[in-house]
C-alpha angles and dihedrals in degrees: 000000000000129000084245093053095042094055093027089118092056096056098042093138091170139080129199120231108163135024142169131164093342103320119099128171110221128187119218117243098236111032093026085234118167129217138176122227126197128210092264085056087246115137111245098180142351132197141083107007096239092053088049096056091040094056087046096050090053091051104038122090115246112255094197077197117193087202138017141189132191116205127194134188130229134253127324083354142093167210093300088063089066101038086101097053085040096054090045094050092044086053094053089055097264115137097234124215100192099187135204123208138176094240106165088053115044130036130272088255098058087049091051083052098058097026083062096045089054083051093049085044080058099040092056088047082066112265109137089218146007129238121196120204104196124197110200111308083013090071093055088047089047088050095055093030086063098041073059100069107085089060100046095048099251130109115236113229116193134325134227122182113187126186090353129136102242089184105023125275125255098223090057078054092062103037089050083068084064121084094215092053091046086049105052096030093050111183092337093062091064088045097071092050118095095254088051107045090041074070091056107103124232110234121216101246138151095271131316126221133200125217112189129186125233149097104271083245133055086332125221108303115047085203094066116071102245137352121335150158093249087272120034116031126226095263102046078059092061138097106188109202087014105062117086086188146019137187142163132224137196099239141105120252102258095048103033096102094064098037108120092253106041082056093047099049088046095052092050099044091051094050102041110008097255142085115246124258 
C-alpha cells in the first residue's frame, strides 16, 4: 500500500455532489472548484459545478433506479472503506451512490448538502426513495442529509448507522481537548463528541437500524466502559425510542462496514425492515 492510499482519506480534498451510473462531479473544499469524473476515475472536465453536472449528465447513462442508497464513510477515511457494502447492495439491484467527502476539512453540514444533493441527483434518475448507509461520522451526515429532504425535493427511504455515535463518543470528548486533535479533525472532530452529535437532527425516515461493533464482553478496548469497537462503545451507538433494529457485530470499529455481518444485516434491514436472523 502506498504512502498516498493509506492517507487518502486525509487528503480527501474533494466532495461529491452529484452521481449517476459511475460518474460524480465533485468541488473541491478550498477553491470550490468542480470536476467531472468519469467511471474509470479519470477527470473528464473541471470548472464551474453546474457546468460540470451539466457535462456529466449529458454523458451517464441513465439508472432509471427503483431504488437508491447512498453510503458514506466515516471520518479521515474514505470510499474504499464502503466498496464492500456498495458492491453488495449493486448486486442486489440497488443503484449505489458510493461517495466521497473532505471530512476532516469542512462542517457536517457542508457534507448533508452535498450528500442530499447526491440523493435528489438519484431521485430524478427514477428511485422512489432514497436509502443512506452511514460508517462512523457518515451516520450523523446521513441523519441531517436526510432531515434535509423535504427541502431538497427527494423522499428519504431507511436508514442504517453502523459503527456511528449516536450520542457522541466519549473518546472524541477527551481528544478534542488535544490541539492536535482539534487541528487535523477541524468541525467534524467536535461532531462526533457527545455535545456535537446530541445537535445532529433525526430525520423522519422509514425506519432506521444500528449496527455496533464488540465483542458482546468487555469489548475491544479495556479503556472504554462496556463493550465497544476500540473507539465507540455499544451504547453511544444506540437511539432508544428511534431505532427500529440493533445488532452487534464482532468487529473493530475501522473495519466494521465491510465486515461480513454488518453487510449482511444492512443488506437485509434495507430490503425488508428487519435485520436477518
Amino acid at each position: 500500500m502506498t504512502g498516498t492510499r493509506r492517507f487518502a482519506g486525509v487528503l480527501q480534498p474533494w466532495t461529491d455532489i452529484w452521481s449517476r451510473s459511475g460518474w460524480r462531479v465533485q468541488t473541491h473544499c478550498k477553491t470550490g472548484l468542480g470536476r467531472a469524473v468519469d467511471p474509470f476515475g479519470g477527470v473528464a472536465m473541471t470548472g464551474p459545478a453546474e457546468a460540470c453536472v451539466a457535462h456529466a449528465a449529458r454523458r451517464a447513462r441513465p439508472a432509471r433506479c427503483r431504488r437508491a442508497v447512498v453510503v458514506l464513510h466515516g471520518l479521515g477515511h474514505h470510499p474504499g472503506g464502503m466498496a464492500r457494502m456498495a458492491v453488495a447492495l449493486a448486486d442486489s439491484g440497488w443503484a449505489v451512490a458510493n461517495i466521497g467527502y473532505a471530512s476532516l476539512r469542512q462542517s457536517l453540514e457542508h457534507h448533508a448538502r452535498a450528500a442530499s444533493r447526491v440523493a435528489a441527483a438519484l431521485a430524478e434518475d427514477g428511485a422512489a426513495e432514497i436509502a443512506f448507509v452511514g460508517h462512523s461520522l457518515g451516520g450523523l451526515v446521513a441523519r441531517a442529509a436526510m432531515a434535509r429532504a423535504a427541502e431538497d425535493g427527494w423522499r428519504p427511504g431507511r436508514l442504517v448507522l453502523i459503527g456511528s455515535p449516536a450520542r457522541g463518543a466519549s473518546i472524541a470528548e477527551v481528544a478534542a481537548r488535544v490541539a492536535a486533535y482539534r487541528a487535523l479533525t477541524g468541525s467534524c472532530g467536535q461532531t462526533v463528541t457527545p455535545a456535537g452529535a446530541a445537535s445532529v437532527p433525526l430525520p423522519d425516515c422509514r425506519g432506521m437500524a444500528v449496527i455496533a461493533g464488540g465483542t458482546g464482553g468487555r469489548g475491544f478496548n479495556p479503556l472504554l466502559p462496556g463493550d465497544n469497537d476500540g473507539i465507540v462503545t455499544v451504547e453511544e451507538t444506540r437511539l432508544p425510542g428511534w431505532e427500529d433494529a440493533f445488532t452487534r457485530v464482532r468487529a473493530l470499529h475501522t473495519p466494521l462496514a465491510a465486515s461480513p455481518g454488518a453487510v449482511i444485516s444492512a443488506l437485509s434491514f434495507l430490503e425488508s425492515g428487519r435485520m436477518a436472523a
